[in-house]
Amino acid sequence: MADDKDVLRDVWFGRIPTCFTLYQDEITEREAEPFYLLLPRVSYLTLVTDKVKKHFHKVMKQEDLEEMWFEYEGTPLKWHYPIGVLFDLHASNTALPWSITVHFKDFPERDLLHCPSNSVIEAHFMSSIKEADALKHKGQVINEMQKKDHKQLWMGLQNDKFDQFWAMNRKLMEYPTEEGGFRYIPFRIYQTMSDRPFIQKLFRPVSPDGHTHTLGDLLKEMFPAAIPQDEE
Amino acid sequence: MSEPGAQAGCPWKRHVVDQLKQRDRVQRQAFEEIIHQYNRLLEKSDLRAVLSERLQVDKFDHQNRHDVSPVADAGRGEALLQEMAQIRIRHQEELTELHKKRGELAQNVIELNSQMQKKDKEIQANEAQMLQYQHRISELEAECRDLRSSLQDLERAKQTLRDEYDALQITFGALEEKLRRTTEDNQELVSRWMAEKAQEANRLNAENEKDTRRKQAKLQKDLAEAAKEPLPIELDDDIEVLQEEAAEATGDTSPGRAISRTPSRRVSKSPPGGNSRLHL
């Protein structure tokens, strides 16, 4: 149990050192210094980059400011993916800190969703939670929660409050012991080199003959290409 | 985001934890301090930039207004420094003020805590007392129940006694009535018996009298017969006395006293005996 708690904490407090630099073609009044930040892996880019926005606003003219977006080596970064996913997906093999380019113009409408306010992130986050619970408990747990419980989940994430978040999330992670697991494991396998952004299929935690599935079993079934790489 | 694992102490769990720690070391701890320091530097340099900008603007204004006063410029810079020092002093004061306030609030917290403890104790005491009273109440209630039940018993006993008494009273009444009737019967019987006796006495008396009269009549006849033949017998004194008495008792029916001497002797003996028996 102590191990579990350690894992939860370490996952929650995982950080990626990031260097934000302004795109070279942006017009500034004076030289824009790069901005460094430790990004929480489990959060969303647009939720934790207020400081970045402020920092670059200072050196730019008001009329040149449009919605901020991020790019890494030519790839626009989707804010609705968790930060950890973005990093592992695009930059896991590069040297740290992760270097992200900040744009205030030419929003790539085809690649990114607009994010006008935090309520948009909240809506997206809650829908992910609901989707996961639909797979885990047919959505019963999340539907039995009250509005304020939903709010607590979101505020926990927004303010990086581990205990606040997990006080609620614990309920979402419970399952009856006799069933040995959730109905289905909510998972997504994100991939860069594909016409499909991710793989998502139904996968039970326990096989029909009663043994517990491992991550390896899941990958073997869903994405066999990952296995040899893993063994290297 | 994480897998709530099966049993603690699985080697793979240890592995996951180690991997996470390793990741933290590489990605987080290596950069944490340096990024923090960089941001501080950035803030400082920003502040400096703002200040120097203001300085530039002031200087520019100054030059515009007084084209020839290079000495004032230095004074201007000094004034700025002074202003900053003042701001710093002000902030220092504010900080001290806040510290003081914090101290006061901490004191408040302590006081309130102690008050709360006191209240808690009071509450506990009250609760204990309440419990005691509750106890007492239940005791008294039990006692009350007992008394009520004994009262009921007594009332039942009383009722039984009353019933018995009533029954006895009725029996007594009946017996009394019977006694009265019996007494009456007795009296009646006695009176009837007395009447009967009286009648019998009368009858006997009458018979005796009749008997007596018949005997007298016979005696008279005998006497008369005897008187017919002359008898030379001298009468002594005794007989004469007796003869007089007998004549008086029988009512003096005989016409010749001197004649009934002998029979009067028998008569005078028998009637007194018969009379004495009848008067009982």
mmCIF file of N, CA and C in Angstrom, chain B residues 88-181:
data_model
loop_
_atom_site.group_PDB
_atom_site.id
_atom_site.type_symbol
_atom_site.label_atom_id
_atom_site.label_comp_id
_atom_site.label_asym_id
_atom_site.label_seq_id
_atom_site.Cartn_x
_atom_site.Cartn_y
_atom_site.Cartn_z
ATOM 1 N N ARG B 88 11.848 50.726 -0.140
ATOM 2 C CA ARG B 88 12.328 49.552 0.591
ATOM 3 C C ARG B 88 11.984 49.672 2.070
ATOM 4 N N ILE B 89 12.228 50.896 2.595
ATOM 5 C CA ILE B 89 11.938 51.092 4.028
ATOM 6 C C ILE B 89 10.461 50.861 4.294
ATOM 7 N N ARG B 90 9.660 51.414 3.383
ATOM 8 C CA ARG B 90 8.216 51.247 3.558
ATOM 9 C C ARG B 90 7.841 49.758 3.586
ATOM 10 N N HIS B 91 8.400 49.033 2.649
ATOM 11 C CA HIS B 91 8.107 47.604 2.585
ATOM 12 C C HIS B 91 8.554 46.882 3.848
ATOM 13 N N GLN B 92 9.769 47.319 4.317
ATOM 14 C CA GLN B 92 10.283 46.727 5.547
ATOM 15 C C GLN B 92 9.291 46.930 6.687
ATOM 16 N N GLU B 93 8.815 48.184 6.756
ATOM 17 C CA GLU B 93 7.858 48.508 7.825
ATOM 18 C C GLU B 93 6.612 47.640 7.704
ATOM 19 N N GLU B 94 6.167 47.568 6.470
ATOM 20 C CA GLU B 94 4.955 46.779 6.230
ATOM 21 C C GLU B 94 5.169 45.334 6.688
ATOM 22 N N LEU B 95 6.360 44.832 6.349
ATOM 23 C CA LEU B 95 6.699 43.453 6.708
ATOM 24 C C LEU B 95 6.662 43.284 8.231
ATOM 25 N N THR B 96 7.298 44.255 8.920
ATOM 26 C CA THR B 96 7.313 44.186 10.391
ATOM 27 C C THR B 96 5.897 44.179 10.933
ATOM 28 N N GLU B 97 5.132 45.095 10.340
ATOM 29 C CA GLU B 97 3.721 45.184 10.736
ATOM 30 C C GLU B 97 3.033 43.827 10.592
ATOM 31 N N LEU B 98 3.256 43.231 9.443
ATOM 32 C CA LEU B 98 2.602 41.942 9.157
ATOM 33 C C LEU B 98 3.069 40.874 10.134
ATOM 34 N N HIS B 99 4.402 40.901 10.433
ATOM 35 C CA HIS B 99 4.921 39.934 11.400
ATOM 36 C C HIS B 99 4.227 40.088 12.738
ATOM 37 N N LYS B 100 4.088 41.380 13.117
ATOM 38 C CA LYS B 100 3.457 41.661 14.398
ATOM 39 C C LYS B 100 2.032 41.106 14.411
ATOM 40 N N LYS B 101 1.353 41.405 13.308
ATOM 41 C CA LYS B 101 -0.031 40.951 13.192
ATOM 42 C C LYS B 101 -0.098 39.423 13.293
ATOM 43 N N ARG B 102 0.867 38.798 12.619
ATOM 44 C CA ARG B 102 0.885 37.339 12.641
ATOM 45 C C ARG B 102 1.044 36.830 14.074
ATOM 46 N N GLY B 103 1.961 37.522 14.808
ATOM 47 C CA GLY B 103 2.154 37.150 16.212
ATOM 48 C C GLY B 103 0.848 37.247 16.987
ATOM 49 N N GLU B 104 0.157 38.380 16.758
ATOM 50 C CA GLU B 104 -1.112 38.578 17.468
ATOM 51 C C GLU B 104 -2.098 37.473 17.129
ATOM 52 N N LEU B 105 -2.158 37.201 15.852
ATOM 53 C CA LEU B 105 -3.122 36.178 15.417
ATOM 54 C C LEU B 105 -2.772 34.824 16.013
ATOM 55 N N ALA B 106 -1.454 34.538 16.060
ATOM 56 C CA ALA B 106 -1.040 33.259 16.659
ATOM 57 C C ALA B 106 -1.490 33.206 18.115
ATOM 58 N N GLN B 107 -1.286 34.369 18.810
ATOM 59 C CA GLN B 107 -1.724 34.451 20.206
ATOM 60 C C GLN B 107 -3.217 34.155 20.301
ATOM 61 N N ASN B 108 -3.947 34.810 19.406
ATOM 62 C CA ASN B 108 -5.402 34.603 19.341
ATOM 63 C C ASN B 108 -5.722 33.130 19.193
ATOM 64 N N VAL B 109 -5.015 32.515 18.270
ATOM 65 C CA VAL B 109 -5.279 31.098 18.001
ATOM 66 C C VAL B 109 -5.084 30.291 19.275
ATOM 67 N N ILE B 110 -3.974 30.599 19.981
ATOM 68 C CA ILE B 110 -3.694 29.851 21.216
ATOM 69 C C ILE B 110 -4.819 30.050 22.226
ATOM 70 N N GLU B 111 -5.200 31.343 22.383
ATOM 71 C CA GLU B 111 -6.259 31.642 23.354
ATOM 72 C C GLU B 111 -7.541 30.900 22.996
ATOM 73 N N LEU B 112 -7.888 31.012 21.720
ATOM 74 C CA LEU B 112 -9.138 30.380 21.287
ATOM 75 C C LEU B 112 -9.066 28.872 21.488
ATOM 76 N N ASN B 113 -7.884 28.332 21.207
ATOM 77 C CA ASN B 113 -7.727 26.885 21.393
ATOM 78 C C ASN B 113 -7.969 26.497 22.843
ATOM 79 N N SER B 114 -7.347 27.300 23.743
ATOM 80 C CA SER B 114 -7.504 26.967 25.164
ATOM 81 C C SER B 114 -8.969 27.108 25.573
ATOM 82 N N GLN B 115 -9.608 28.151 25.017
ATOM 83 C CA GLN B 115 -11.039 28.333 25.306
ATOM 84 C C GLN B 115 -11.823 27.121 24.827
ATOM 85 N N MET B 116 -11.460 26.686 23.638
ATOM 86 C CA MET B 116 -12.162 25.556 23.056
ATOM 87 C C MET B 116 -11.999 24.326 23.942
ATOM 88 N N GLN B 117 -10.750 24.153 24.428
ATOM 89 C CA GLN B 117 -10.504 23.004 25.297
ATOM 90 C C GLN B 117 -11.371 23.082 26.544
ATOM 91 N N LYS B 118 -11.419 24.328 27.083
ATOM 92 C CA LYS B 118 -12.219 24.505 28.294
ATOM 93 C C LYS B 118 -13.673 24.115 28.013
ATOM 94 N N LYS B 119 -14.154 24.648 26.897
ATOM 95 C CA LYS B 119 -15.553 24.365 26.531
ATOM 96 C C LYS B 119 -15.735 22.857 26.358
ATOM 97 N N ASP B 120 -14.748 22.253 25.732
ATOM 98 C CA ASP B 120 -14.843 20.809 25.520
ATOM 99 C C ASP B 120 -14.990 20.098 26.852
ATOM 100 N N LYS B 121 -14.148 20.542 27.821
ATOM 101 C CA LYS B 121 -14.207 19.919 29.133
ATOM 102 C C LYS B 121 -15.584 20.107 29.745
ATOM 103 N N GLU B 122 -16.079 21.345 29.613
ATOM 104 C CA GLU B 122 -17.412 21.638 30.153
ATOM 105 C C GLU B 122 -18.435 20.703 29.540
ATOM 106 N N ILE B 123 -18.319 20.597 28.244
ATOM 107 C CA ILE B 123 -19.281 19.738 27.527
ATOM 108 C C ILE B 123 -19.203 18.328 28.060
ATOM 109 N N GLN B 124 -17.952 17.885 28.259
ATOM 110 C CA GLN B 124 -17.782 16.524 28.754
ATOM 111 C C GLN B 124 -18.423 16.360 30.121
ATOM 112 N N ALA B 125 -18.125 17.386 30.998
ATOM 113 C CA ALA B 125 -18.682 17.323 32.349
ATOM 114 C C ALA B 125 -20.204 17.269 32.283
ATOM 115 N N ASN B 126 -20.750 18.157 31.462
ATOM 116 C CA ASN B 126 -22.209 18.207 31.334
ATOM 117 C C ASN B 126 -22.748 16.886 30.839
ATOM 118 N N GLU B 127 -22.013 16.320 29.898
ATOM 119 C CA GLU B 127 -22.495 15.064 29.358
ATOM 120 C C GLU B 127 -22.488 13.982 30.430
ATOM 121 N N ALA B 128 -21.404 13.998 31.248
ATOM 122 C CA ALA B 128 -21.325 13.002 32.317
ATOM 123 C C ALA B 128 -22.500 13.170 33.269
ATOM 124 N N GLN B 129 -22.753 14.455 33.610
ATOM 125 C CA GLN B 129 -23.852 14.734 34.528
ATOM 126 C C GLN B 129 -25.171 14.273 33.928
ATOM 127 N N MET B 130 -25.315 14.581 32.666
ATOM 128 C CA MET B 130 -26.538 14.197 31.988
ATOM 129 C C MET B 130 -26.728 12.692 32.064
ATOM 130 N N LEU B 131 -25.614 12.001 31.850
ATOM 131 C CA LEU B 131 -25.657 10.541 31.898
ATOM 132 C C LEU B 131 -26.125 10.070 33.267
ATOM 133 N N GLN B 132 -25.534 10.755 34.302
ATOM 134 C CA GLN B 132 -25.902 10.409 35.673
ATOM 135 C C GLN B 132 -27.399 10.587 35.872
ATOM 136 N N TYR B 133 -27.871 11.774 35.450
ATOM 137 C CA TYR B 133 -29.286 12.075 35.630
ATOM 138 C C TYR B 133 -30.145 11.058 34.900
ATOM 139 N N GLN B 134 -29.679 10.717 33.733
ATOM 140 C CA GLN B 134 -30.412 9.731 32.942
ATOM 141 C C GLN B 134 -30.545 8.436 33.742
ATOM 142 N N HIS B 135 -29.404 8.085 34.347
ATOM 143 C CA HIS B 135 -29.353 6.888 35.170
ATOM 144 C C HIS B 135 -30.396 6.949 36.263
ATOM 145 N N ARG B 136 -30.338 8.103 36.962
ATOM 146 C CA ARG B 136 -31.226 8.322 38.097
ATOM 147 C C ARG B 136 -32.672 8.204 37.623
ATOM 148 N N ILE B 137 -32.931 8.850 36.483
ATOM 149 C CA ILE B 137 -34.296 8.834 35.942
ATOM 150 C C ILE B 137 -34.745 7.407 35.709
ATOM 151 N N SER B 138 -33.855 6.623 35.109
ATOM 152 C CA SER B 138 -34.286 5.258 34.810
ATOM 153 C C SER B 138 -34.493 4.469 36.103
ATOM 154 N N GLU B 139 -33.627 4.763 37.094
ATOM 155 C CA GLU B 139 -33.803 4.101 38.392
ATOM 156 C C GLU B 139 -35.169 4.422 38.979
ATOM 157 N N LEU B 140 -35.439 5.747 38.989
ATOM 158 C CA LEU B 140 -36.705 6.188 39.566
ATOM 159 C C LEU B 140 -37.873 5.615 38.803
ATOM 160 N N GLU B 141 -37.705 5.540 37.520
ATOM 161 C CA GLU B 141 -38.790 5.002 36.709
ATOM 162 C C GLU B 141 -39.045 3.549 37.073
ATOM 163 N N ALA B 142 -37.925 2.810 37.277
ATOM 164 C CA ALA B 142 -38.064 1.402 37.654
ATOM 165 C C ALA B 142 -38.788 1.295 38.988
ATOM 166 N N GLU B 143 -38.343 2.167 39.922
ATOM 167 C CA GLU B 143 -38.952 2.163 41.251
ATOM 168 C C GLU B 143 -40.449 2.447 41.144
ATOM 169 N N CYS B 144 -40.745 3.451 40.336
ATOM 170 C CA CYS B 144 -42.126 3.870 40.134
ATOM 171 C C CYS B 144 -42.933 2.692 39.598
ATOM 172 N N ARG B 145 -42.337 1.992 38.656
ATOM 173 C CA ARG B 145 -43.021 0.821 38.087
ATOM 174 C C ARG B 145 -43.304 -0.203 39.182
ATOM 175 N N ASP B 146 -42.264 -0.440 40.018
ATOM 176 C CA ASP B 146 -42.424 -1.416 41.097
ATOM 177 C C ASP B 146 -43.581 -1.026 42.009
ATOM 178 N N LEU B 147 -43.523 0.272 42.399
ATOM 179 C CA LEU B 147 -44.549 0.748 43.320
ATOM 180 C C LEU B 147 -45.932 0.609 42.707
ATOM 181 N N ARG B 148 -46.002 0.964 41.444
ATOM 182 C CA ARG B 148 -47.280 0.863 40.757
ATOM 183 C C ARG B 148 -47.787 -0.583 40.780
ATOM 184 N N SER B 149 -46.871 -1.490 40.531
ATOM 185 C CA SER B 149 -47.311 -2.887 40.471
ATOM 186 C C SER B 149 -47.728 -3.372 41.856
ATOM 187 N N SER B 150 -46.974 -2.930 42.899
ATOM 188 C CA SER B 150 -47.354 -3.364 44.252
ATOM 189 C C SER B 150 -48.692 -2.743 44.635
ATOM 190 N N LEU B 151 -48.878 -1.478 44.185
ATOM 191 C CA LEU B 151 -50.161 -0.818 44.437
ATOM 192 C C LEU B 151 -51.290 -1.629 43.805
ATOM 193 N N GLN B 152 -51.020 -2.077 42.592
ATOM 194 C CA GLN B 152 -52.023 -2.871 41.902
ATOM 195 C C GLN B 152 -52.329 -4.154 42.686
ATOM 196 N N ASP B 153 -51.239 -4.773 43.167
ATOM 197 C CA ASP B 153 -51.412 -6.002 43.948
ATOM 198 C C ASP B 153 -52.308 -5.739 45.164
ATOM 199 N N LEU B 154 -51.961 -4.626 45.851
ATOM 200 C CA LEU B 154 -52.714 -4.303 47.053
ATOM 201 C C LEU B 154 -54.175 -4.058 46.718
ATOM 202 N N GLU B 155 -54.394 -3.360 45.610
ATOM 203 C CA GLU B 155 -55.754 -3.055 45.240
ATOM 204 C C GLU B 155 -56.515 -4.344 44.950
ATOM 205 N N ARG B 156 -55.792 -5.239 44.266
ATOM 206 C CA ARG B 156 -56.421 -6.525 43.968
ATOM 207 C C ARG B 156 -56.779 -7.251 45.272
ATOM 208 N N ALA B 157 -55.822 -7.241 46.228
ATOM 209 C CA ALA B 157 -56.042 -7.909 47.510
ATOM 210 C C ALA B 157 -57.240 -7.279 48.210
ATOM 211 N N LYS B 158 -57.258 -5.935 48.165
ATOM 212 C CA LYS B 158 -58.337 -5.209 48.811
ATOM 213 C C LYS B 158 -59.684 -5.627 48.208
ATOM 214 N N GLN B 159 -59.669 -5.704 46.901
ATOM 215 C CA GLN B 159 -60.892 -6.071 46.196
ATOM 216 C C GLN B 159 -61.358 -7.464 46.635
ATOM 217 N N THR B 160 -60.353 -8.365 46.691
ATOM 218 C CA THR B 160 -60.696 -9.735 47.100
ATOM 219 C C THR B 160 -61.322 -9.736 48.497
ATOM 220 N N LEU B 161 -60.672 -8.993 49.410
ATOM 221 C CA LEU B 161 -61.173 -8.946 50.776
ATOM 222 C C LEU B 161 -62.581 -8.380 50.815
ATOM 223 N N ARG B 162 -62.756 -7.319 50.015
ATOM 224 C CA ARG B 162 -64.074 -6.682 50.007
ATOM 225 C C ARG B 162 -65.122 -7.688 49.526
ATOM 226 N N ASP B 163 -64.760 -8.408 48.467
ATOM 227 C CA ASP B 163 -65.694 -9.396 47.938
ATOM 228 C C ASP B 163 -66.036 -10.423 49.013
ATOM 229 N N GLU B 164 -64.970 -10.891 49.675
ATOM 230 C CA GLU B 164 -65.179 -11.886 50.715
ATOM 231 C C GLU B 164 -66.106 -11.343 51.803
ATOM 232 N N TYR B 165 -65.767 -10.098 52.185
ATOM 233 C CA TYR B 165 -66.557 -9.447 53.226
ATOM 234 C C TYR B 165 -68.021 -9.377 52.831
ATOM 235 N N ASP B 166 -68.231 -8.941 51.541
ATOM 236 C CA ASP B 166 -69.599 -8.821 51.045
ATOM 237 C C ASP B 166 -70.300 -10.167 51.107
ATOM 238 N N ALA B 167 -69.552 -11.195 50.660
ATOM 239 C CA ALA B 167 -70.159 -12.529 50.644
ATOM 240 C C ALA B 167 -70.567 -12.944 52.064
ATOM 241 N N LEU B 168 -69.629 -12.683 52.996
ATOM 242 C CA LEU B 168 -69.899 -13.041 54.388
ATOM 243 C C LEU B 168 -71.087 -12.257 54.932
ATOM 244 N N GLN B 169 -71.126 -10.982 54.535
ATOM 245 C CA GLN B 169 -72.221 -10.120 54.987
ATOM 246 C C GLN B 169 -73.556 -10.707 54.553
ATOM 247 N N ILE B 170 -73.537 -11.100 53.249
ATOM 248 C CA ILE B 170 -74.782 -11.660 52.707
ATOM 249 C C ILE B 170 -75.161 -12.929 53.491
ATOM 250 N N THR B 171 -74.119 -13.780 53.688
ATOM 251 C CA THR B 171 -74.376 -15.017 54.430
ATOM 252 C C THR B 171 -74.933 -14.704 55.823
ATOM 253 N N PHE B 172 -74.276 -13.720 56.446
ATOM 254 C CA PHE B 172 -74.689 -13.315 57.784
ATOM 255 C C PHE B 172 -76.143 -12.870 57.801
ATOM 256 N N GLY B 173 -76.481 -12.028 56.809
ATOM 257 C CA GLY B 173 -77.855 -11.531 56.703
ATOM 258 C C GLY B 173 -78.831 -12.691 56.601
ATOM 259 N N ALA B 174 -78.457 -13.617 55.711
ATOM 260 C CA ALA B 174 -79.348 -14.750 55.475
ATOM 261 C C ALA B 174 -79.547 -15.534 56.769
ATOM 262 N N LEU B 175 -78.406 -15.755 57.460
ATOM 263 C CA LEU B 175 -78.470 -16.531 58.707
ATOM 264 C C LEU B 175 -79.318 -15.825 59.757
ATOM 265 N N GLU B 176 -79.120 -14.509 59.800
ATOM 266 C CA GLU B 176 -79.857 -13.722 60.783
ATOM 267 C C GLU B 176 -81.362 -13.865 60.548
ATOM 268 N N GLU B 177 -81.686 -13.754 59.250
ATOM 269 C CA GLU B 177 -83.079 -13.858 58.849
ATOM 270 C C GLU B 177 -83.649 -15.215 59.290
ATOM 271 N N LYS B 178 -82.777 -16.204 58.999
ATOM 272 C CA LYS B 178 -83.201 -17.566 59.338
ATOM 273 C C LYS B 178 -83.423 -17.689 60.856
ATOM 274 N N LEU B 179 -82.450 -17.092 61.584
ATOM 275 C CA LEU B 179 -82.559 -17.134 63.047
ATOM 276 C C LEU B 179 -83.847 -16.503 63.525
ATOM 277 N N ARG B 180 -84.140 -15.327 62.887
ATOM 278 C CA ARG B 180 -85.343 -14.597 63.287
ATOM 279 C C ARG B 180 -86.572 -15.464 63.058
ATOM 280 N N ARG B 181 -86.567 -16.044 61.803
ATOM 281 C CA ARG B 181 -87.734 -16.875 61.476
ATOM 282 C C ARG B 181 -87.843 -18.046 62.437
#
